[in-house]
PDB file of C-alpha atoms in Angstrom:
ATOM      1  CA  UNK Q 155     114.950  83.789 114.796  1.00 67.00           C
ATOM      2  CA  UNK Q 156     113.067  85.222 111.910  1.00 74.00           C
ATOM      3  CA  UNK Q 157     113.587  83.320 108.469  1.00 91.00           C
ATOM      4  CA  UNK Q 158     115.085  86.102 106.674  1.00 95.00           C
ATOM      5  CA  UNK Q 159     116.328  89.167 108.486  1.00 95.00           C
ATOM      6  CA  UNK Q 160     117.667  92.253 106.659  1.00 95.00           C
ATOM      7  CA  UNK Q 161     119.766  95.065 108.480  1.00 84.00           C
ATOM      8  CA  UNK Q 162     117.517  97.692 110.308  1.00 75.00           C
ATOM      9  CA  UNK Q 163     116.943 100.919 108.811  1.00 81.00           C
ATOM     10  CA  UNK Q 164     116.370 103.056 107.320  1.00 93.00           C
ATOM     11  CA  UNK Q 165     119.878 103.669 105.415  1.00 96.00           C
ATOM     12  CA  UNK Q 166     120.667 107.602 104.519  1.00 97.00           C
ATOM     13  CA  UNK Q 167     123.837 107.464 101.558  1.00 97.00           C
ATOM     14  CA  UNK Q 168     124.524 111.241  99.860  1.00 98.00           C
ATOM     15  CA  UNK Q 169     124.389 111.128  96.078  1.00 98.00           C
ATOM     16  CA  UNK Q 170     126.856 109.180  94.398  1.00 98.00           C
ATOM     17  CA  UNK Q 171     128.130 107.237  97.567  1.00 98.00           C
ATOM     18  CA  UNK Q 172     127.476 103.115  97.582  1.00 98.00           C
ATOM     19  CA  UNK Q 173     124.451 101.921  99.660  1.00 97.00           C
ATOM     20  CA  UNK Q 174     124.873  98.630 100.960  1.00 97.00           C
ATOM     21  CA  UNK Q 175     121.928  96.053 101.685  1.00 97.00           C
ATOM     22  CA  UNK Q 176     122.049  93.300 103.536  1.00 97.00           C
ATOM     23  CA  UNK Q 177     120.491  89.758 104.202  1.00 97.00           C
ATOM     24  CA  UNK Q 178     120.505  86.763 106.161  1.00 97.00           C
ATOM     25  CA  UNK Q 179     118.949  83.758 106.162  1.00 95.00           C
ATOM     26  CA  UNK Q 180     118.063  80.728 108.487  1.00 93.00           C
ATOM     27  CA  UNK Q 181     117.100  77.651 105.881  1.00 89.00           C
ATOM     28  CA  UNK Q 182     120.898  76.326 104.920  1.00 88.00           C
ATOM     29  CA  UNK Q 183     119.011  74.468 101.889  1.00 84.00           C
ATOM     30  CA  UNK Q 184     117.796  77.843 100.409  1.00 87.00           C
ATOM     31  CA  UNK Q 185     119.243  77.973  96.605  1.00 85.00           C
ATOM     32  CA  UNK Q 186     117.521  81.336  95.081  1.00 90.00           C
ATOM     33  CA  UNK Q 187     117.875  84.650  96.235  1.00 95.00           C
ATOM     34  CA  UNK Q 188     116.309  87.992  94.962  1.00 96.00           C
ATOM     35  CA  UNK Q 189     116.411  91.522  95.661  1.00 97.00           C
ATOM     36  CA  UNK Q 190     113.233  93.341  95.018  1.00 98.00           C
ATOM     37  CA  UNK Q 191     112.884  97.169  95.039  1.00 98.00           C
ATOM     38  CA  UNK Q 192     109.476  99.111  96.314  1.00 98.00           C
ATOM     39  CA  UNK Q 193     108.651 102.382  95.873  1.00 97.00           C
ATOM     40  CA  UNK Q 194     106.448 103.779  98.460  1.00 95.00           C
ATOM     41  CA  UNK Q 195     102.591 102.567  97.723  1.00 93.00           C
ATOM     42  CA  UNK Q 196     103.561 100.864  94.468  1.00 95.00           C
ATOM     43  CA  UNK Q 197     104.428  97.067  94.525  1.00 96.00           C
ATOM     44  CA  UNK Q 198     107.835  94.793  94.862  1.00 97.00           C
ATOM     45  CA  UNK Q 199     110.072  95.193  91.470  1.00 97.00           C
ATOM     46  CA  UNK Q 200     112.323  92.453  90.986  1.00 96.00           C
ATOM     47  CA  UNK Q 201     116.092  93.800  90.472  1.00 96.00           C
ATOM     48  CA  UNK Q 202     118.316  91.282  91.070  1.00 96.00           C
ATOM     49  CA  UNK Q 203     118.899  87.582  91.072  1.00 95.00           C
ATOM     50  CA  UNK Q 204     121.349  85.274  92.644  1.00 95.00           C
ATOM     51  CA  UNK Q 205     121.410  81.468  92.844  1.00 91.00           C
ATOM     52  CA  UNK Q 206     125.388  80.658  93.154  1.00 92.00           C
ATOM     53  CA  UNK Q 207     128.177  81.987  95.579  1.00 96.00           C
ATOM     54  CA  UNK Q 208     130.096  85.372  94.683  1.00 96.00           C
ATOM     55  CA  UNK Q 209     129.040  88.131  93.117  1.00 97.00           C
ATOM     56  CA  UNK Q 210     126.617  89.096  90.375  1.00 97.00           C
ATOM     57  CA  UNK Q 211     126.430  92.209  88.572  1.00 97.00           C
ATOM     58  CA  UNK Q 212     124.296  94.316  86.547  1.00 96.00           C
ATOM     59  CA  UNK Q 213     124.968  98.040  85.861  1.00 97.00           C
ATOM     60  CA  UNK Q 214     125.398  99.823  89.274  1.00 98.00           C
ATOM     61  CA  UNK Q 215     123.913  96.970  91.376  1.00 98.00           C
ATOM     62  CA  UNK Q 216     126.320  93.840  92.637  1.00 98.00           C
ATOM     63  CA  UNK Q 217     124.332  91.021  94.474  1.00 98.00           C
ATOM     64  CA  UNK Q 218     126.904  88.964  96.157  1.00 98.00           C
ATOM     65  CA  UNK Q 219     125.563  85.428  98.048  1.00 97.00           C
ATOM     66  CA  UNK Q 220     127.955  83.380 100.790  1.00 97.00           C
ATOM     67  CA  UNK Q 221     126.120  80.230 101.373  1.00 94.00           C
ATOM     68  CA  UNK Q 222     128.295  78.904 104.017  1.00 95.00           C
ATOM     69  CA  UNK Q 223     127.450  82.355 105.772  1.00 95.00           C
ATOM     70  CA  UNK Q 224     123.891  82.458 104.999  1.00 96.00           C
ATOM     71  CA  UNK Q 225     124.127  85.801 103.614  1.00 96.00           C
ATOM     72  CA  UNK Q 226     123.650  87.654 100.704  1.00 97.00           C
ATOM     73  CA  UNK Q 227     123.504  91.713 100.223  1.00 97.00           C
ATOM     74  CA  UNK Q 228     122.882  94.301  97.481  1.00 98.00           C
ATOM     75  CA  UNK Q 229     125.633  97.129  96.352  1.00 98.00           C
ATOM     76  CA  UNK Q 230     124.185  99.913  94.616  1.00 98.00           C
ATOM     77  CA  UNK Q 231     127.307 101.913  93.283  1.00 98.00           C
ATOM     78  CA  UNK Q 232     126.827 105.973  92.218  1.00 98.00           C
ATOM     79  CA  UNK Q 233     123.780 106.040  93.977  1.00 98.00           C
ATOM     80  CA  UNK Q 234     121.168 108.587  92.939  1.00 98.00           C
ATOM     81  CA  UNK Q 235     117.847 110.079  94.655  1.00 97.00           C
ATOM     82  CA  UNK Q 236     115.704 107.936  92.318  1.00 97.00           C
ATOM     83  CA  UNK Q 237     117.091 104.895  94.265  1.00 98.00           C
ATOM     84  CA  UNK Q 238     115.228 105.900  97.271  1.00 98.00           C
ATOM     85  CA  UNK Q 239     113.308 102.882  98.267  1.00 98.00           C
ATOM     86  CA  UNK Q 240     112.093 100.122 100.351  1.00 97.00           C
ATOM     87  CA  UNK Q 241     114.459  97.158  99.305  1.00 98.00           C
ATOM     88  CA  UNK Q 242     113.452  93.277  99.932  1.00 97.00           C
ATOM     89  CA  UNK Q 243     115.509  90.623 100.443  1.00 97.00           C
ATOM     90  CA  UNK Q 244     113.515  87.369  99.330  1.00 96.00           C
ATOM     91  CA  UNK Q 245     114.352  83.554  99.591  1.00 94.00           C
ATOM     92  CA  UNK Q 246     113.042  81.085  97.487  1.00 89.00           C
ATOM     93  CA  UNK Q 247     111.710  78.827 100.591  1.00 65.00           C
ATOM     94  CA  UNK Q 248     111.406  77.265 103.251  1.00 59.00           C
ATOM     95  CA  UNK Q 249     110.937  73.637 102.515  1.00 62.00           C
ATOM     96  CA  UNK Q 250     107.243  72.829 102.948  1.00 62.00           C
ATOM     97  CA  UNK Q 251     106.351  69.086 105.057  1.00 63.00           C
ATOM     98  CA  UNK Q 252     106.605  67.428 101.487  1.00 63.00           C
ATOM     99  CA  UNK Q 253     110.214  68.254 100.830  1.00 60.00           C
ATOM    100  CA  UNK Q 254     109.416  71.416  98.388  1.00 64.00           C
ATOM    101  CA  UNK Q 255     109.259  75.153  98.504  1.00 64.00           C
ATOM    102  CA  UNK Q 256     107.901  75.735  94.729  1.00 76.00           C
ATOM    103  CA  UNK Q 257     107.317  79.561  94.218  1.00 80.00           C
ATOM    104  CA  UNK Q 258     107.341  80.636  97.760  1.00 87.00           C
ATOM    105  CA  UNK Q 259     109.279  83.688  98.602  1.00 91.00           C
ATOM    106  CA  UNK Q 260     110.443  84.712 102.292  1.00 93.00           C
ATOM    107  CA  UNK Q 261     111.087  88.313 102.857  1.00 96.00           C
ATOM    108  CA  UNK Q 262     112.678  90.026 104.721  1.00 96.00           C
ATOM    109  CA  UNK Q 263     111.162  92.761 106.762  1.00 95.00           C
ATOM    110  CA  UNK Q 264     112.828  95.396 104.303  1.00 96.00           C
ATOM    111  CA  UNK Q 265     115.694  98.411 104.720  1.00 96.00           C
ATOM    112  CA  UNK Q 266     114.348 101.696 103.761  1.00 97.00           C
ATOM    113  CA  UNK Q 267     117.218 103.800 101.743  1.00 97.00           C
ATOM    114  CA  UNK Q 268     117.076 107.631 101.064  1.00 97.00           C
ATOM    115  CA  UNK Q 269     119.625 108.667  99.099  1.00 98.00           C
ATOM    116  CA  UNK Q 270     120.357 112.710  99.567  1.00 96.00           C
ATOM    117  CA  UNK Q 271     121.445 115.252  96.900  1.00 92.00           C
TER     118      UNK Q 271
ATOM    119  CA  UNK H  15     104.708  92.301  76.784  1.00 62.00           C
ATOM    120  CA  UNK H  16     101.697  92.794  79.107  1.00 77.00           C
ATOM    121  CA  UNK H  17     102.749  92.580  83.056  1.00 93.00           C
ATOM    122  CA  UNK H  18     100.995  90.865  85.938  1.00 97.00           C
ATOM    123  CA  UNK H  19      97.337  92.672  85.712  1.00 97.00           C
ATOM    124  CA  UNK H  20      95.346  92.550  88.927  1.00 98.00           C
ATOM    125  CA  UNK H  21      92.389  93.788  90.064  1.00 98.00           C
ATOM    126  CA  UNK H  22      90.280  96.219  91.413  1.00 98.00           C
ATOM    127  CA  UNK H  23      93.063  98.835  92.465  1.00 97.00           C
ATOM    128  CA  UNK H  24      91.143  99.439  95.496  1.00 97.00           C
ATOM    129  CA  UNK H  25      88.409  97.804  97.144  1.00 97.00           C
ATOM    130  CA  UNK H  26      86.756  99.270 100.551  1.00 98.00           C
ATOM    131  CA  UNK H  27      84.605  96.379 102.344  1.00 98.00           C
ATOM    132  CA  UNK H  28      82.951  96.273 105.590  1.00 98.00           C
ATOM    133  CA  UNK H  29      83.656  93.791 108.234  1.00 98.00           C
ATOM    134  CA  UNK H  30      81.964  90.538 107.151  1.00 98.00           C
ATOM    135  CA  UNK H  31      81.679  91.097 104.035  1.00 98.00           C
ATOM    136  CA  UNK H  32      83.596  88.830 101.520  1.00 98.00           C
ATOM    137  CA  UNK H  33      85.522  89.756  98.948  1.00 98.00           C
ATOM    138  CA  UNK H  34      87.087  88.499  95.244  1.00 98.00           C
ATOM    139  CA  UNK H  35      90.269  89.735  93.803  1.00 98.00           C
ATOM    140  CA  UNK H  36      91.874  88.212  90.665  1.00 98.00           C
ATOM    141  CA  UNK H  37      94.800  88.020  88.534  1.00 98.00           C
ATOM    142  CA  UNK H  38      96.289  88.089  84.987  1.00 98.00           C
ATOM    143  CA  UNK H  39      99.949  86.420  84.898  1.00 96.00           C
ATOM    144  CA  UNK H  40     101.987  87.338  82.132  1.00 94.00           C
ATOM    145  CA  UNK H  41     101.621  85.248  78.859  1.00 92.00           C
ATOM    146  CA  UNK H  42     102.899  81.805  79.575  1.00 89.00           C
ATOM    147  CA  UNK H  43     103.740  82.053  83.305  1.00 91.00           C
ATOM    148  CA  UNK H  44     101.726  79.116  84.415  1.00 90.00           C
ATOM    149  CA  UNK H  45     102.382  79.909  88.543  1.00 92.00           C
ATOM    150  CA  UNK H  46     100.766  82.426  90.474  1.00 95.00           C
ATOM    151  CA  UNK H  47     101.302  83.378  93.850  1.00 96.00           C
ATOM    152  CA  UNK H  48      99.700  85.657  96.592  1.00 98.00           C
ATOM    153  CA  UNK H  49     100.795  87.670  98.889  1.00 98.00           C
ATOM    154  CA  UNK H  50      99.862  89.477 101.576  1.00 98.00           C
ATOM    155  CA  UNK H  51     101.296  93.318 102.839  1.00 98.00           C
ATOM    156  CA  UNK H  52     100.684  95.213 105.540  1.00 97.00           C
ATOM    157  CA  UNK H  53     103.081  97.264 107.598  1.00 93.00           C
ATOM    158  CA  UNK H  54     103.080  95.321 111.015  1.00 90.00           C
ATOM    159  CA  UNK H  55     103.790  92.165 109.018  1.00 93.00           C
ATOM    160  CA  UNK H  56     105.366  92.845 106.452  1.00 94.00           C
ATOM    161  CA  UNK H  57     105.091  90.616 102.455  1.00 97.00           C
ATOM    162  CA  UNK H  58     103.319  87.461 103.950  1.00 97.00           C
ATOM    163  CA  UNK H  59     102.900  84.520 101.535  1.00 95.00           C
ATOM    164  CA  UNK H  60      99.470  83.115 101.204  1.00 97.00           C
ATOM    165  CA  UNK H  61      99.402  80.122  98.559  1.00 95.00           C
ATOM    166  CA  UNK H  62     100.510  79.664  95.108  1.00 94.00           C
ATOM    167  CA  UNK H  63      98.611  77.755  92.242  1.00 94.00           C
ATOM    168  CA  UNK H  64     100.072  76.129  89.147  1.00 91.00           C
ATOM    169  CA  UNK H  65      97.965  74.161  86.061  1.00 90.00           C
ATOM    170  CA  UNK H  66      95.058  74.976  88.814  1.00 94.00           C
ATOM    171  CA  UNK H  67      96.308  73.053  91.384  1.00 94.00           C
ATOM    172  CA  UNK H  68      97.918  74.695  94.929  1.00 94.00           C
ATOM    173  CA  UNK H  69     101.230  73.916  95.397  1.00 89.00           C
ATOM    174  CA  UNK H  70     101.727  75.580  98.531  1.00 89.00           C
ATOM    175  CA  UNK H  71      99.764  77.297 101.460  1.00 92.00           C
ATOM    176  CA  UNK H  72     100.803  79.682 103.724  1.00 93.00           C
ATOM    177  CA  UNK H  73      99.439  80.137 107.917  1.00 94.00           C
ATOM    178  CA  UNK H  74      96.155  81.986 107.271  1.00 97.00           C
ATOM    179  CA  UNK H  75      93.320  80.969 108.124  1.00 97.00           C
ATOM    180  CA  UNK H  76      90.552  79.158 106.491  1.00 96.00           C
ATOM    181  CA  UNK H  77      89.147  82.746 105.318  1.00 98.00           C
ATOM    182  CA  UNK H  78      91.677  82.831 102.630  1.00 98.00           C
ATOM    183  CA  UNK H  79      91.158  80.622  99.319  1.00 98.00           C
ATOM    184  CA  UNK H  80      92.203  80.718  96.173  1.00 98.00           C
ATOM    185  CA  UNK H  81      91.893  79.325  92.481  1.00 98.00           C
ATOM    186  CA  UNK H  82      93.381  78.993  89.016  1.00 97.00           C
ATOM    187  CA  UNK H  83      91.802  78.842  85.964  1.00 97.00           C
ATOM    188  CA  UNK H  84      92.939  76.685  82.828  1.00 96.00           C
ATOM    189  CA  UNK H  85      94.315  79.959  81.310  1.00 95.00           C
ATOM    190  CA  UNK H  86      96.300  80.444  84.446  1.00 95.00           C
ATOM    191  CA  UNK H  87      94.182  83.254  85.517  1.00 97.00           C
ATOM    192  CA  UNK H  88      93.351  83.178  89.826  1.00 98.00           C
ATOM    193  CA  UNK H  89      91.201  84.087  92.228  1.00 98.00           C
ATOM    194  CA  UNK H  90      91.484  84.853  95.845  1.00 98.00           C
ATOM    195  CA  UNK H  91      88.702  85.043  98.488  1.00 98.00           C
ATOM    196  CA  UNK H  92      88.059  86.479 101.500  1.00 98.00           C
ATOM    197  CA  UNK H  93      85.447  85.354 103.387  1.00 96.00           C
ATOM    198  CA  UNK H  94      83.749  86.775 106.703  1.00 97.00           C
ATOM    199  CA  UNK H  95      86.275  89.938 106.343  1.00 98.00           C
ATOM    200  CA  UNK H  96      88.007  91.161 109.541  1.00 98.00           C
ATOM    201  CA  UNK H  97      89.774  94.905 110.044  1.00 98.00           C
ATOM    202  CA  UNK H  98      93.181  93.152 110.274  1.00 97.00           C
ATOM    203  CA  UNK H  99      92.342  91.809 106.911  1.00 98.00           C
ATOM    204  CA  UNK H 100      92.896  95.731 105.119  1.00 98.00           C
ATOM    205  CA  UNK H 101      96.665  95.605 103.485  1.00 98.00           C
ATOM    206  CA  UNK H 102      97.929  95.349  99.991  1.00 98.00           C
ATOM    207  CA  UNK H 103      97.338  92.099  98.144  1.00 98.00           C
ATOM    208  CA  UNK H 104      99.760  91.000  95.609  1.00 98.00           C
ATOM    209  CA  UNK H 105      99.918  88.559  92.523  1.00 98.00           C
ATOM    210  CA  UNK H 106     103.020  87.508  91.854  1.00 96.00           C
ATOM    211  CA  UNK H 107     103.517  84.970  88.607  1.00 94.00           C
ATOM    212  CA  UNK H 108     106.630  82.773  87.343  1.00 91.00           C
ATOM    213  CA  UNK H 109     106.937  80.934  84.524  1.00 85.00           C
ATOM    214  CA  UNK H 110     107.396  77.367  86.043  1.00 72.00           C
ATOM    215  CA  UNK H 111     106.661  76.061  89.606  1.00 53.00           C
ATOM    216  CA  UNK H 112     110.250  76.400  90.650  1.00 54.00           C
ATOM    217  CA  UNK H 113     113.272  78.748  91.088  1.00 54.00           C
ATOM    218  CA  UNK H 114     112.795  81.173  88.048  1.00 75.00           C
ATOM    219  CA  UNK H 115     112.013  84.765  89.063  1.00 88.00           C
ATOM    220  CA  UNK H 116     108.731  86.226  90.053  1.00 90.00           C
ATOM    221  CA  UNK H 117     107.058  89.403  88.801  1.00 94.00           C
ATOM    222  CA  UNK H 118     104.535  91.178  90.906  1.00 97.00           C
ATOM    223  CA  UNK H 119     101.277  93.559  89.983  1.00 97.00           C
ATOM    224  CA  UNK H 120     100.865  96.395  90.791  1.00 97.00           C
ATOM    225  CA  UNK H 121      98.186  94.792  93.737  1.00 98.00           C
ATOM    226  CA  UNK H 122      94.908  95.432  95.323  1.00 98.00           C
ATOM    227  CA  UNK H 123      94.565  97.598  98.106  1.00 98.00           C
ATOM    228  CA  UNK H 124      91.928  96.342 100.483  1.00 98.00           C
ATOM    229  CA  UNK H 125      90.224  98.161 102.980  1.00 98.00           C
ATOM    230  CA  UNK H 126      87.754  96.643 105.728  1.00 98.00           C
ATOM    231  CA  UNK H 127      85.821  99.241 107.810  1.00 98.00           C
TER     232      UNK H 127
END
């Protein structure tokens, strides 16, 4: 099982529709959560972050996080062509052998969206 | 406020050839991670440095190595480069060792021929 798995693309949404992302995880212990956005051949841009269960919002994107479920996913609302993308899921993890993750991220494998006129 | 500066852009290298890329973190971000893209594989960590010191390694080999600088600047090397080795190489910096957000560069795009 991978450590962070994201649903398989790529995702097609018309114009204004809402594109939904999602994101699981394996490490129970993981506490931060991100959602990062790449353009094609330009790097990762953090959009969102997420550390406790529900939902967090911020303009037309909702992150929402279920720890029990090991999930978390990304709502863009009013979606527009410009949000055509690779998005990441990342994880803040896994524990190393001395107990810690510090700064490492686990991605996920990334869901390409195209968003039509 | 300035971003996460790496570079070269681009680098093309032949095979066993090694190779230096480094990396600006913003002002005050004292962590700096690397990464790793390619599109088999996917954003691979490699290791991540804070007050000069590696925190954390990822499963490459020996090849890879890094450093840090007291003004939080860092280096990664490639030694004895290898055609798998070509993908995008990202700096990532936070401003503590732990669970605050990362910001990427724009990266260095390797090439080994």
């Amino acid at each position: 099982q991978k450590e962070v798995e994201q649903n398989s693309g790529p995702l097609s949404v018309p114009e204004g529709a809402i594109a939904s992302l999602n994101c699981t995880y394996s490490d129970r212990g993981s506490q931060s959560f991100f959602w990062y956005r790449q353009y094609s051949g330009k790097s990762p841009e953090l959009i969102m972050s997420i550390y406790s269960n529900g939902d967090k919002e911020d303009g037309r994107f909702t992150a929402q996080l279920n720890k029990a479920s090991q999930y978390v996913s990304l709502l863009i609302r009013d979606s527009q062509p410009s949000d055509s993308a690779t998005y990441l899921c990342a994880v803040k993890g896994p524990l190393n052998a001395g107990g810690t993750s510090y700064g490492k991220l686990t991605f996920g494998q990334g869901t390409i969206l195209t968003v039509h006129p | 406020k300035a971003g996460v500066t790496q570079t070269p852009r681009y680098l093309i290298k032949t095979r066993g050839q090694q190779v230096t890329l480094s990396c600006s973190p913003i002002s005050g971000h004292r962590s700096v991670s690397w990464y790793q893209q390619t599109p088999g594989q996917g954003l691979q960590f490699l290791f991540e440095y804070f007050s000069e010191t590696q925190r954390n390694k990822g499963n490459f080999p020996g090849r890879f190595s890094g450093r840090q600088f007291s003004n939080s600047r860092s280096e990664m090397n490639v030694s004895t480069l290898e055609l798998g080795d070509s993908a995008l190489y990202l700096c990532a910096s936070r401003f503590d060792r732990g669970g605050t957000e990362a910001f990427f560069g724009q990266g260095t795009r390797l090439t080994v021929v």
